[in-house]
Coordinates of C-alpha atoms in Angstrom, one line a residue:
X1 CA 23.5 19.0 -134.3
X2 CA 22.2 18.7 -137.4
X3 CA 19.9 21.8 -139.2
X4 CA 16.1 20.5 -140.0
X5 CA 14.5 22.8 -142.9
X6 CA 10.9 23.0 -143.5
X7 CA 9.1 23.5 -146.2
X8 CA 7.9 27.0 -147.1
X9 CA 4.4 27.7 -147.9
X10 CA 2.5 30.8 -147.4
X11 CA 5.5 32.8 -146.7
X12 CA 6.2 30.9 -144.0
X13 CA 7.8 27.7 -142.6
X14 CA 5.7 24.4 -142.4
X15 CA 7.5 21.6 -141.0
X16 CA 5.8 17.7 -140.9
X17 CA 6.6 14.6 -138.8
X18 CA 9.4 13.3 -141.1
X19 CA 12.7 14.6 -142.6
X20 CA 15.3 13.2 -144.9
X21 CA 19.0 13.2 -144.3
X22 CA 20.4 15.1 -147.2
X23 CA 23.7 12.8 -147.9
X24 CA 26.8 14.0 -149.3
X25 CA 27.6 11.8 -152.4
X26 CA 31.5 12.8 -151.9
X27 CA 31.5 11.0 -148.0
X28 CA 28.2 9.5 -146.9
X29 CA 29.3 10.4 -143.5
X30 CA 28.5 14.0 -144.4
X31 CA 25.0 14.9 -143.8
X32 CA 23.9 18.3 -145.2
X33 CA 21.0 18.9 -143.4
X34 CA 17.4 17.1 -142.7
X35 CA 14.7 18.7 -145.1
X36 CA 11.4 18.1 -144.3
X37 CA 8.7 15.9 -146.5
X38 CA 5.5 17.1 -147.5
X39 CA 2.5 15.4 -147.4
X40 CA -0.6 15.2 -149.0
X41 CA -2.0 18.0 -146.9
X42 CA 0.8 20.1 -147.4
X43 CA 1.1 20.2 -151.0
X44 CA -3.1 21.2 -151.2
X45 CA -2.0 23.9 -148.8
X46 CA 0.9 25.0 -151.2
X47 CA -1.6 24.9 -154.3
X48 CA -4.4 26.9 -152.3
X49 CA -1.8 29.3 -150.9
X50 CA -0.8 29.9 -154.6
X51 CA -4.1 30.5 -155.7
X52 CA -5.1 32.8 -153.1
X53 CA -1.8 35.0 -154.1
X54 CA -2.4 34.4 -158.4
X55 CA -4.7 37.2 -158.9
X56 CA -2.6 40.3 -156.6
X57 CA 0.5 38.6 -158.8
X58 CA -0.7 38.4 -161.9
X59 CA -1.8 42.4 -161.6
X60 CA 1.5 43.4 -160.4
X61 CA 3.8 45.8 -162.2
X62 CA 6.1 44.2 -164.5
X63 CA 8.7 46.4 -162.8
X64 CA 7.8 44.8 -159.3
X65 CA 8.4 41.7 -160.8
X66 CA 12.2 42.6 -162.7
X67 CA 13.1 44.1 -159.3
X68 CA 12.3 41.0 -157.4
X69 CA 14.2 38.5 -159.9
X70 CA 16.9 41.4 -160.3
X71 CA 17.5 41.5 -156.6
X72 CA 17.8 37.0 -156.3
X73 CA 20.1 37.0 -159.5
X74 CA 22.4 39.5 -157.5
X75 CA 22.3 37.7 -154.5
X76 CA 22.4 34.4 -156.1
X77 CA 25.7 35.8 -158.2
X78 CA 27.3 37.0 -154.8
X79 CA 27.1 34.2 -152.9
X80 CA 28.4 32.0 -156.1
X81 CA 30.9 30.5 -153.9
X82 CA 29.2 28.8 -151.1
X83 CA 26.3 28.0 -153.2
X84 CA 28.8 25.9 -155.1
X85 CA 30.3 24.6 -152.3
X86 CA 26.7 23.5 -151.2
X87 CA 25.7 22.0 -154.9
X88 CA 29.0 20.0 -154.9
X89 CA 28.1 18.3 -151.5
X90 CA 24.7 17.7 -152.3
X91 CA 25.0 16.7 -155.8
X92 CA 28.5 15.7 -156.6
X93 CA 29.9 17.8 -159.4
X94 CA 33.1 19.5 -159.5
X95 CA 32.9 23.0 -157.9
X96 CA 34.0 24.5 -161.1
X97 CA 31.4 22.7 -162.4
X98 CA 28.9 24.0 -159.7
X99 CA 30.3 27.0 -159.7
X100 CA 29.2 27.6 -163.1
X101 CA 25.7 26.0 -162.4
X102 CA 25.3 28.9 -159.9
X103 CA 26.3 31.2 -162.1
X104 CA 24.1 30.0 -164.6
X105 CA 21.5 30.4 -162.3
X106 CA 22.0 33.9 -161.4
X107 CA 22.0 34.6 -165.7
X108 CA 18.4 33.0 -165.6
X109 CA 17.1 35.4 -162.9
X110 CA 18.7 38.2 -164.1
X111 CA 18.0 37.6 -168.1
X112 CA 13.7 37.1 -167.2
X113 CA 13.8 40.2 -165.0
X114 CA 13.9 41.8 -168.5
X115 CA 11.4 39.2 -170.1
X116 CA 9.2 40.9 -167.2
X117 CA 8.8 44.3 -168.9
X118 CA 9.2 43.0 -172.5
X119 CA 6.2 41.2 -172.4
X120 CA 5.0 42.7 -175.6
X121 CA 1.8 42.2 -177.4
X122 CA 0.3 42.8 -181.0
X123 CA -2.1 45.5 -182.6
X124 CA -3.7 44.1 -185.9
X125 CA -5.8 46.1 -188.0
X126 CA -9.0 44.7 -188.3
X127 CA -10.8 44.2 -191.3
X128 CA -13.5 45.8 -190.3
X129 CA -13.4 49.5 -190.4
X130 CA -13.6 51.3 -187.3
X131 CA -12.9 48.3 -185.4
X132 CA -9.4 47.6 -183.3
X133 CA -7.9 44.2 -182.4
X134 CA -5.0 43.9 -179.9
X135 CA -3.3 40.6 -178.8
X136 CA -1.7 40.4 -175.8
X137 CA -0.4 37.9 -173.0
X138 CA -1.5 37.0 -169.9
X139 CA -0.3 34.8 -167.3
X140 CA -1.4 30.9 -167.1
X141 CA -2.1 31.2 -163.6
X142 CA -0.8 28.7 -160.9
X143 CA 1.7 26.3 -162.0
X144 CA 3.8 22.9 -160.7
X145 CA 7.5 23.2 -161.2
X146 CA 9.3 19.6 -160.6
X147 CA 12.8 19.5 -161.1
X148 CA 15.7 16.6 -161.0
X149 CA 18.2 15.9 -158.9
X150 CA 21.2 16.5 -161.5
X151 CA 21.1 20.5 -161.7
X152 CA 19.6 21.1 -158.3
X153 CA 19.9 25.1 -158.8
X154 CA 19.8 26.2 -162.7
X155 CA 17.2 24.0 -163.6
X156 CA 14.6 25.4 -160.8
X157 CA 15.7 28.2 -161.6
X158 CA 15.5 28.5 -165.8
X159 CA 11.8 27.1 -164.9
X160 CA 10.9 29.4 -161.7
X161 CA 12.2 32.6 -162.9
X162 CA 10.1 32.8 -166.5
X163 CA 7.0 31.5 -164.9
X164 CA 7.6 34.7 -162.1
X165 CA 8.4 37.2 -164.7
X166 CA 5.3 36.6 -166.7
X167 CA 2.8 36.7 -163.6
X168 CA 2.7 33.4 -162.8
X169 CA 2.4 31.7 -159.0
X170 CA 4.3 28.5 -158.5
X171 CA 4.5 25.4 -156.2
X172 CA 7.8 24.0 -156.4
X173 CA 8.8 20.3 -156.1
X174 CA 12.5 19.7 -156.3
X175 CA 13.7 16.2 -156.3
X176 CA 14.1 14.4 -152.8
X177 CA 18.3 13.9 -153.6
X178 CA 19.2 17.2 -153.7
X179 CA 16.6 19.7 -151.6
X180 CA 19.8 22.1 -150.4
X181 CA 19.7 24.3 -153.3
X182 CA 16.3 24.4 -154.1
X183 CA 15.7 25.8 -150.4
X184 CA 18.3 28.5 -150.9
X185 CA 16.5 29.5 -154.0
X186 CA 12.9 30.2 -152.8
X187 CA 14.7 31.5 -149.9
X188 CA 16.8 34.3 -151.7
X189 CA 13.7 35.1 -154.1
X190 CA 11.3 35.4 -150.7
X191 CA 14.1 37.3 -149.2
X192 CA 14.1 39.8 -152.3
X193 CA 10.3 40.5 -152.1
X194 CA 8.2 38.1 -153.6
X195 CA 4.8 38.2 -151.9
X196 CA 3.5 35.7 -149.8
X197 CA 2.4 32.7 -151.7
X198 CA 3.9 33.6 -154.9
X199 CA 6.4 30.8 -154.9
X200 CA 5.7 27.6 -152.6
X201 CA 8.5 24.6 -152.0
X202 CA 7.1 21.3 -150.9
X203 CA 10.0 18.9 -150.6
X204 CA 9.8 15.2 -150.6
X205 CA 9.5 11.8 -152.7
X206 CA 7.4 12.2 -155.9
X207 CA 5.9 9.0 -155.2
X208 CA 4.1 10.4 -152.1
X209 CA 3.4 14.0 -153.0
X210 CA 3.7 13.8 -157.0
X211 CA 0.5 12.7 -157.8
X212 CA -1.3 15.7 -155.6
X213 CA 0.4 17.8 -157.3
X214 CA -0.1 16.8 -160.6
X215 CA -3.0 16.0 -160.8
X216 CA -5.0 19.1 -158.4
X217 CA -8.0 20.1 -160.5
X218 CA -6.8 24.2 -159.5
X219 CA -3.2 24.0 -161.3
X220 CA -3.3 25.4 -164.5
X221 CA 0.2 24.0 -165.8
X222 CA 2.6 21.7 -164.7
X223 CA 6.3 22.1 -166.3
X224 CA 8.6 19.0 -165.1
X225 CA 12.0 17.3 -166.4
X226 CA 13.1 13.9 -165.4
X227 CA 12.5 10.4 -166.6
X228 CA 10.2 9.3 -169.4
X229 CA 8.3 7.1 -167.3
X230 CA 7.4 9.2 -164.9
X231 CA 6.4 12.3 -167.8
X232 CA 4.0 10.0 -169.1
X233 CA 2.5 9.5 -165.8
X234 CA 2.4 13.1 -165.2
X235 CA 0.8 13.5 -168.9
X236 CA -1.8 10.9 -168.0
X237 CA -2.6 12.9 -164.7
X238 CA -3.2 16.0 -165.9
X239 CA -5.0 15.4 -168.8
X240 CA -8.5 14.5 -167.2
X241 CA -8.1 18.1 -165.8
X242 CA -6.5 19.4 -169.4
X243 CA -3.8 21.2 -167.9
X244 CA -0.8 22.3 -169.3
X245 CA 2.0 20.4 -169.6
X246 CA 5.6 20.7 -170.4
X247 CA 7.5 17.8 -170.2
X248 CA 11.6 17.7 -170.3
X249 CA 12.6 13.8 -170.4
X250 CA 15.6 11.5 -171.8
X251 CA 18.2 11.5 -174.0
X252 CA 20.2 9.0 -176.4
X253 CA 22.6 11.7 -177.3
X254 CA 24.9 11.1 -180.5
X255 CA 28.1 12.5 -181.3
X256 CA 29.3 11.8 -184.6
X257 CA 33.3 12.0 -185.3
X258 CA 34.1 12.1 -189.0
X259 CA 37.1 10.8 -190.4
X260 CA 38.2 14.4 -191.3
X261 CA 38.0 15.2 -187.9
X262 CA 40.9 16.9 -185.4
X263 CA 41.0 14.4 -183.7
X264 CA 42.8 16.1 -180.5
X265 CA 39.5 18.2 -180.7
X266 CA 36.9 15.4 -181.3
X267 CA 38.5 13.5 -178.3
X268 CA 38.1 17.0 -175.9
X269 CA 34.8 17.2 -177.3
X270 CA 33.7 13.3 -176.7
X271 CA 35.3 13.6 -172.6
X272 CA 33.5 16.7 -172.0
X273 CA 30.2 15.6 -173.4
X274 CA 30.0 12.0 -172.6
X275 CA 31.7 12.4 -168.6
X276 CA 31.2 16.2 -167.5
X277 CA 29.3 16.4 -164.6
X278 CA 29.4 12.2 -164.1
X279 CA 27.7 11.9 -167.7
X280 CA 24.4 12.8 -165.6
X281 CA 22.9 15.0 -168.2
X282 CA 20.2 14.5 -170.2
X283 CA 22.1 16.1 -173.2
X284 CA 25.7 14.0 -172.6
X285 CA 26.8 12.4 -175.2
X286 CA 26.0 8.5 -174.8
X287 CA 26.9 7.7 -178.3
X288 CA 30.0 8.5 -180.1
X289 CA 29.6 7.6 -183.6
X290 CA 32.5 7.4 -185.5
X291 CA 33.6 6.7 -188.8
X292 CA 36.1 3.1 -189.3
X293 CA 38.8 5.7 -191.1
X294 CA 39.5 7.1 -187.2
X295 CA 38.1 4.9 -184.9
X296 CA 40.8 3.2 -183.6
X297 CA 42.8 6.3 -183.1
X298 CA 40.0 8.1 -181.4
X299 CA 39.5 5.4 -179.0
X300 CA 43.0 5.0 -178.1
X301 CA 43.4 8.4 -177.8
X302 CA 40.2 9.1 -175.4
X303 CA 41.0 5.9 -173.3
X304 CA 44.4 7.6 -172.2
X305 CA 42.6 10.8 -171.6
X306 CA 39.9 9.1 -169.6
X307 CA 42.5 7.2 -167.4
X308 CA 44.1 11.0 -166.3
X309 CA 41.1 12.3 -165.3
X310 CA 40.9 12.6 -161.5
X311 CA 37.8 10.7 -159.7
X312 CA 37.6 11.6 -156.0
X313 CA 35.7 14.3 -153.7
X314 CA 33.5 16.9 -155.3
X315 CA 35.4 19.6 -153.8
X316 CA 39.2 18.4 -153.7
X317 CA 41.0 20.6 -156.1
X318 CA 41.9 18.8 -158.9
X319 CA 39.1 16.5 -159.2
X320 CA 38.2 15.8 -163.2
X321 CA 34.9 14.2 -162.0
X322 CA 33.0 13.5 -159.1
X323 CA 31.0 10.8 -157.7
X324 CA 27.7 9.4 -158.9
X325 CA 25.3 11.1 -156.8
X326 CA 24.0 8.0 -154.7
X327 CA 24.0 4.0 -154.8
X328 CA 20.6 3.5 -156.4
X329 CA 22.3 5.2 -159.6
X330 CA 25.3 3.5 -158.9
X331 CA 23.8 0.3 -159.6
X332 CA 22.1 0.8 -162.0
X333 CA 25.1 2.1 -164.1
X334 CA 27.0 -1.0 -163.1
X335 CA 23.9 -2.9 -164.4
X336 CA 23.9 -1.3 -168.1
X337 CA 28.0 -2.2 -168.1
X338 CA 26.9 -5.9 -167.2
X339 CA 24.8 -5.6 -170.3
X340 CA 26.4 -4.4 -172.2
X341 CA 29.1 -6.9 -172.0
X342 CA 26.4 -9.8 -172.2
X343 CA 25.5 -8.6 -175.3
X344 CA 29.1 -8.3 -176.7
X345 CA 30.0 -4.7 -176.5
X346 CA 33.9 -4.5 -174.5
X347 CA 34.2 -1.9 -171.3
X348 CA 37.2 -0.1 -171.2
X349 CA 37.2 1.6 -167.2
X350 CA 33.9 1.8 -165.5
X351 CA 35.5 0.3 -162.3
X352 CA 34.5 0.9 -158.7
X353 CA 37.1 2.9 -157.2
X354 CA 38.1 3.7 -153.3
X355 CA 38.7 7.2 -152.4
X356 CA 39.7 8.7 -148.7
X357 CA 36.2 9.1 -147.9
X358 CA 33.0 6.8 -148.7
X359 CA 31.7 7.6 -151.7
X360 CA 29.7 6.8 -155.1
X361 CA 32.6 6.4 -157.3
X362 CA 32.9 5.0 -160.8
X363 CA 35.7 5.2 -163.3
X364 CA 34.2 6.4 -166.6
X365 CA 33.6 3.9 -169.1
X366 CA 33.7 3.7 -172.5
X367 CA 32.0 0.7 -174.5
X368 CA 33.3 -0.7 -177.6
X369 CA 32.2 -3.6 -180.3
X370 CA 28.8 -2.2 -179.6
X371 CA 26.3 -1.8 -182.4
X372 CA 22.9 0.9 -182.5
X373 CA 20.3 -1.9 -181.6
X374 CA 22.3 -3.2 -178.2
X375 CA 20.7 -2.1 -174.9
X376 CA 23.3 0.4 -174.0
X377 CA 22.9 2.4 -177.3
X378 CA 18.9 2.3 -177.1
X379 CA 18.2 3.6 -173.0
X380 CA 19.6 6.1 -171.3
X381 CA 21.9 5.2 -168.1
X382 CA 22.5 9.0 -166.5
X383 CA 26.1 7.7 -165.8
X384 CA 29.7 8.0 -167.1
X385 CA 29.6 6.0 -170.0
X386 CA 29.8 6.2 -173.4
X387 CA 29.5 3.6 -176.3
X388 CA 31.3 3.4 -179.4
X389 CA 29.7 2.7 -182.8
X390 CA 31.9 2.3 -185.2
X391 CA 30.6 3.3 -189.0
X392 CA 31.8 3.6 -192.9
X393 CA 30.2 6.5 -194.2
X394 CA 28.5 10.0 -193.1
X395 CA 25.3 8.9 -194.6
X396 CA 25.6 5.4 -192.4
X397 CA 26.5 7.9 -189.2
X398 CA 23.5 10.4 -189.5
X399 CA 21.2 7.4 -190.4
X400 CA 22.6 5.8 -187.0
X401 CA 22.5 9.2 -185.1
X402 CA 18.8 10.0 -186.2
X403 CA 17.9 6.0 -185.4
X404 CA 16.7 6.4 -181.7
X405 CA 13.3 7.4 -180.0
X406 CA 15.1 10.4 -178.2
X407 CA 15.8 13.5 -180.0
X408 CA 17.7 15.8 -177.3
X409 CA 20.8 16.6 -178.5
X410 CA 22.9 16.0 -181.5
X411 CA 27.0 16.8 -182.3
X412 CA 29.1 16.3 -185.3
X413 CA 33.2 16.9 -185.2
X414 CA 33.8 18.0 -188.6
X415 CA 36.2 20.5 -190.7
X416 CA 33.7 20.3 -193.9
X417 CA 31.5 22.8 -194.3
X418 CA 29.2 20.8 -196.5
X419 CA 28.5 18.1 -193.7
X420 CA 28.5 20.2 -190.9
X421 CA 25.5 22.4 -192.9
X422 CA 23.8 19.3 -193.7
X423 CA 23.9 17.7 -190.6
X424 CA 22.4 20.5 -189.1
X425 CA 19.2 20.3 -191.3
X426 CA 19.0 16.6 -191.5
X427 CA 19.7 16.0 -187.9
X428 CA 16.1 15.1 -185.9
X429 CA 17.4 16.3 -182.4
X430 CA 15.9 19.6 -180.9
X431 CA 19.3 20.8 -180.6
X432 CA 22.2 20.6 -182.5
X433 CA 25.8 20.9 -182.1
X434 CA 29.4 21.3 -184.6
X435 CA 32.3 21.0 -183.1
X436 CA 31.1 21.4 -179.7
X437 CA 29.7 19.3 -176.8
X438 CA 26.2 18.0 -177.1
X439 CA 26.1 19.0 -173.3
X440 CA 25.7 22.5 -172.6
X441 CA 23.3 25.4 -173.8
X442 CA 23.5 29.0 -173.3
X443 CA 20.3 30.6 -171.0
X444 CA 18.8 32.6 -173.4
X445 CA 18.2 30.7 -176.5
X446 CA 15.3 27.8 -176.6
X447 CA 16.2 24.1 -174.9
X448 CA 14.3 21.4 -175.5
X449 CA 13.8 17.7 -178.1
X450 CA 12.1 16.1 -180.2
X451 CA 9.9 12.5 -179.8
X452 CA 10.4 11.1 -176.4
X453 CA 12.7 13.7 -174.9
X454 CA 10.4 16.5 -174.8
X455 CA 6.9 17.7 -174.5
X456 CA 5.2 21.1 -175.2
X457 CA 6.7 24.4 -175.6
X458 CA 10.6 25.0 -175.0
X459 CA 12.3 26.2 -172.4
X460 CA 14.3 29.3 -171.4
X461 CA 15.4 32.4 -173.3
X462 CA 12.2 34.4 -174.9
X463 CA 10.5 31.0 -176.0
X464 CA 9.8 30.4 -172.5
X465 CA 6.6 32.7 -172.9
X466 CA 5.2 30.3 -175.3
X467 CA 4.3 27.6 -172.0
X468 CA 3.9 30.6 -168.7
X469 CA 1.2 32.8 -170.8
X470 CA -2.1 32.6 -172.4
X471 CA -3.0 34.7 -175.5
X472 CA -6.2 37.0 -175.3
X473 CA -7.3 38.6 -178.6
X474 CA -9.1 41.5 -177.9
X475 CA -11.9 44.0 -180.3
X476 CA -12.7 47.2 -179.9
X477 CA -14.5 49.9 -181.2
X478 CA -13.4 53.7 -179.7
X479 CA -16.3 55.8 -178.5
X480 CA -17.6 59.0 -179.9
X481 CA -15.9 61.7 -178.9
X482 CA -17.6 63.6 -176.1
X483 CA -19.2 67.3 -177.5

């Protein structure tokens, strides 16, 4: 028998008359569980249950609040390993890598507990004599979270957890692919005393429930990461209403390798960031740029370390990398490889492969003979593949590096001091790495791009305040003391 979970709303369980299989992307004979689908109806429930609850919320004691995301993040961080297990069927990374998703999760919840009582304001002598002036923060109000399918826990949770801390109610739309975590989630933060209505999980396809949720006249922000297209559509919703928006989106991520590079080093650097987690993150690193005095020694020497890496089940021991998380993105990474060779580039791996169990599997891929204006160094794919540009100079490589509409993420493999310091400044990504991967960001510093990756304040860390509260400058002038 299979478990059916309903959406929660209210504080309570709301199920509908339709449910999705939640699909293991390891063995498509495994099914999860069947999560129920909002509909219309239900979401205006969620964003009127919300409202009701804002005003009770937004009053409560920042202690109440650090208590409640103190006690998830504890919960969360104890039950690390079957979460894990859970996010690696669901979604299909590695359960070291879910493991550490989890874990990263647990940091969020735990890190804005503190944000809740450090929610510090100004006082500003005025220049008027007599006459005080405080500034202070005060919650936005009710707020959309819609999350992606490719870190079904952290995400949710790096977007839920500020927007709790700082008084906020939420309604909560996680992506249709991966609902498991997302229910254990609300679950464990209902479960450690958030009020009735606080936080509200509709589950379901965007393109039935999206566009209530987006644009409802009563939501005061709407914070969301996934695809350009579909930001732009949330931008155009919610502006007739002018509410908030914060929009995560793509990535065209370059990784520069310098011919005074370690090579051993650069090549770790280029398989974690381009292939980690099935190169579905927005911040991998989709282009390697690297300079004609190494090239051909990098590439030979990540195409052997590509061809150990193990591709099989999410959860086998030993796996390198797991599958793509269903056959919709499956195709259309096989796509982008049949373009790329059209348009001359050469693919090294990228086959389909055959494991003990039906699954989404794909070799990684690396491209070569490609140059900055083909298709596969211009979109992003969300898949394990990574071209090669090959360049003569560092002033050629950060001209090709900045050269893109996307401004995510950036890297450079370097031992020079002077480039890595200049890259740093001249580089037009949000975020910028030397020596490291492109992919990965710690929870309490600011994430977030530049031009079409990114939208409005940043995320996490103590910048998340800028987007979940509303500044109120206040004047006043004391009373006489009574005789």
């Amino acid at each position: 028998m299979v478990m059916r979970k309903t959406n929660l709303i209210g504080g309570s369980g709301v199920d509908g008359g339709s449910a999705q299989p939640n699909v293991n992307p390891s063995d498509t004979r495994d099914v999860i569980a069947d999560y129920v689908h909002a509909d219309r109806a239900d979401v205006e429930h969620a964003i009127s249950a919300a409202s009701e609850a804002a005003p009770l919320w937004a009053m409560a004691s920042p202690q109440l609040r650090a208590d409640v995301l103190h006690r998830a993040g504890n919960e969360i961080a104890a039950r690390a390993d079957e979460l894990a297990d859970l996010l690696a069927r669901e979604e299909g990374k590695t359960l070291p890598e879910a493991r550490g998703e989890v874990i990263r999760a647990s940091q969020v919840l735990t890190f804005n507990a503190g944000q809740a009582v450090r929610n510090t304001g100004d006082h500003i002598e005025s220049v008027r004599p007599g006459v005080e002036v405080t500034v202070s923060r005060e919650p936005l109000g009710v707020v959309g979270v819609i999350t992606p399918w490719n870190f079904p826990i952290a995400i949710p949770a790096w977007k839920i957890a500020p927007a709790l801390a700082y008084g906020n109610t939420v309604v909560f739309k996680p992506a249709e692919l991966v609902p498991g975590c997302a229910w254990e989630l609300v679950d464990a933060l209902r479960r450690a005393g958030l009020p009735d209505g606080v936080l509200n999980l509709v589950m379901g396809s965007g393109r039935e429930i999206g566009d209530t949720l987006t644009g409802a006249a009563n939501l005061d922000g709407i914070s969301f990461t996934g695809s350009v297209a579909t930001g732009e559509r949330i931008l155009s919703s919610a502006q007739p209403q002018r509410t908030r928006v914060q929009l995560e989106m793509g990535g065209k991520n370059p990784l520069v390798v310098m011919d005074d590079a370690e090579l051993d080093l650069a090549v770790e650097v280029a398989l974690q960031g381009a292939f980690g987690s099935t190169g579905q993150r927005c911040t991998a690193s989709s282009r390697l740029i690297v300079h004609e005095g190494v090239h051909d020694e990098f590439v030979e020497l990540l195409s052997k370390q590509m061809q150990q890496w193990v591709v099989d089940d999410a959860r086998k021991p030993g796996t390198s990398m797991g599958p793509v998380v269903d056959s919709s993105q499956l195709a259309q990474d096989e796509k982008y490889l049949g373009i790329a060779a059209s348009e001359g580039g050469t693919v090294i791996g990228g086959d389909r492969i055959e494991r003990e169990s039906p699954g989404h599997y794909l070799a990684p891929a690396l491209i070569v003979d490609t140059g900055n204006h083909m298709t596969i160094n211009r979109e992003e794919v969300f898949g394990p593949i990574a071209a090669v540009i090959k360049v003569a100079s560092y002033d050629e490589a950060l001209a090709t590096a900045n050269d893109t509409e996307f401004g995510l993420s950036s890297g450079i493999v370097t031992t020079s001091l002077a480039r890595a310091s200049h890259f740093k400044r001249h580089s037009t990504a949000g975020m910028v790495m030397v020596n490291v991967p492109t992919a990965g960001v710690d929870y309490h510093v600011p994430f977030g791009g530049r031009r079409a990756s990114s939208y409005g304040p940043r995320e996490q860390g103590a910048y998340a305040r800028e987007f979940f509260t509303v500044v109120k400058t206040a004047y006043t002038v004391p009373g006489q003391p009574a005789q």
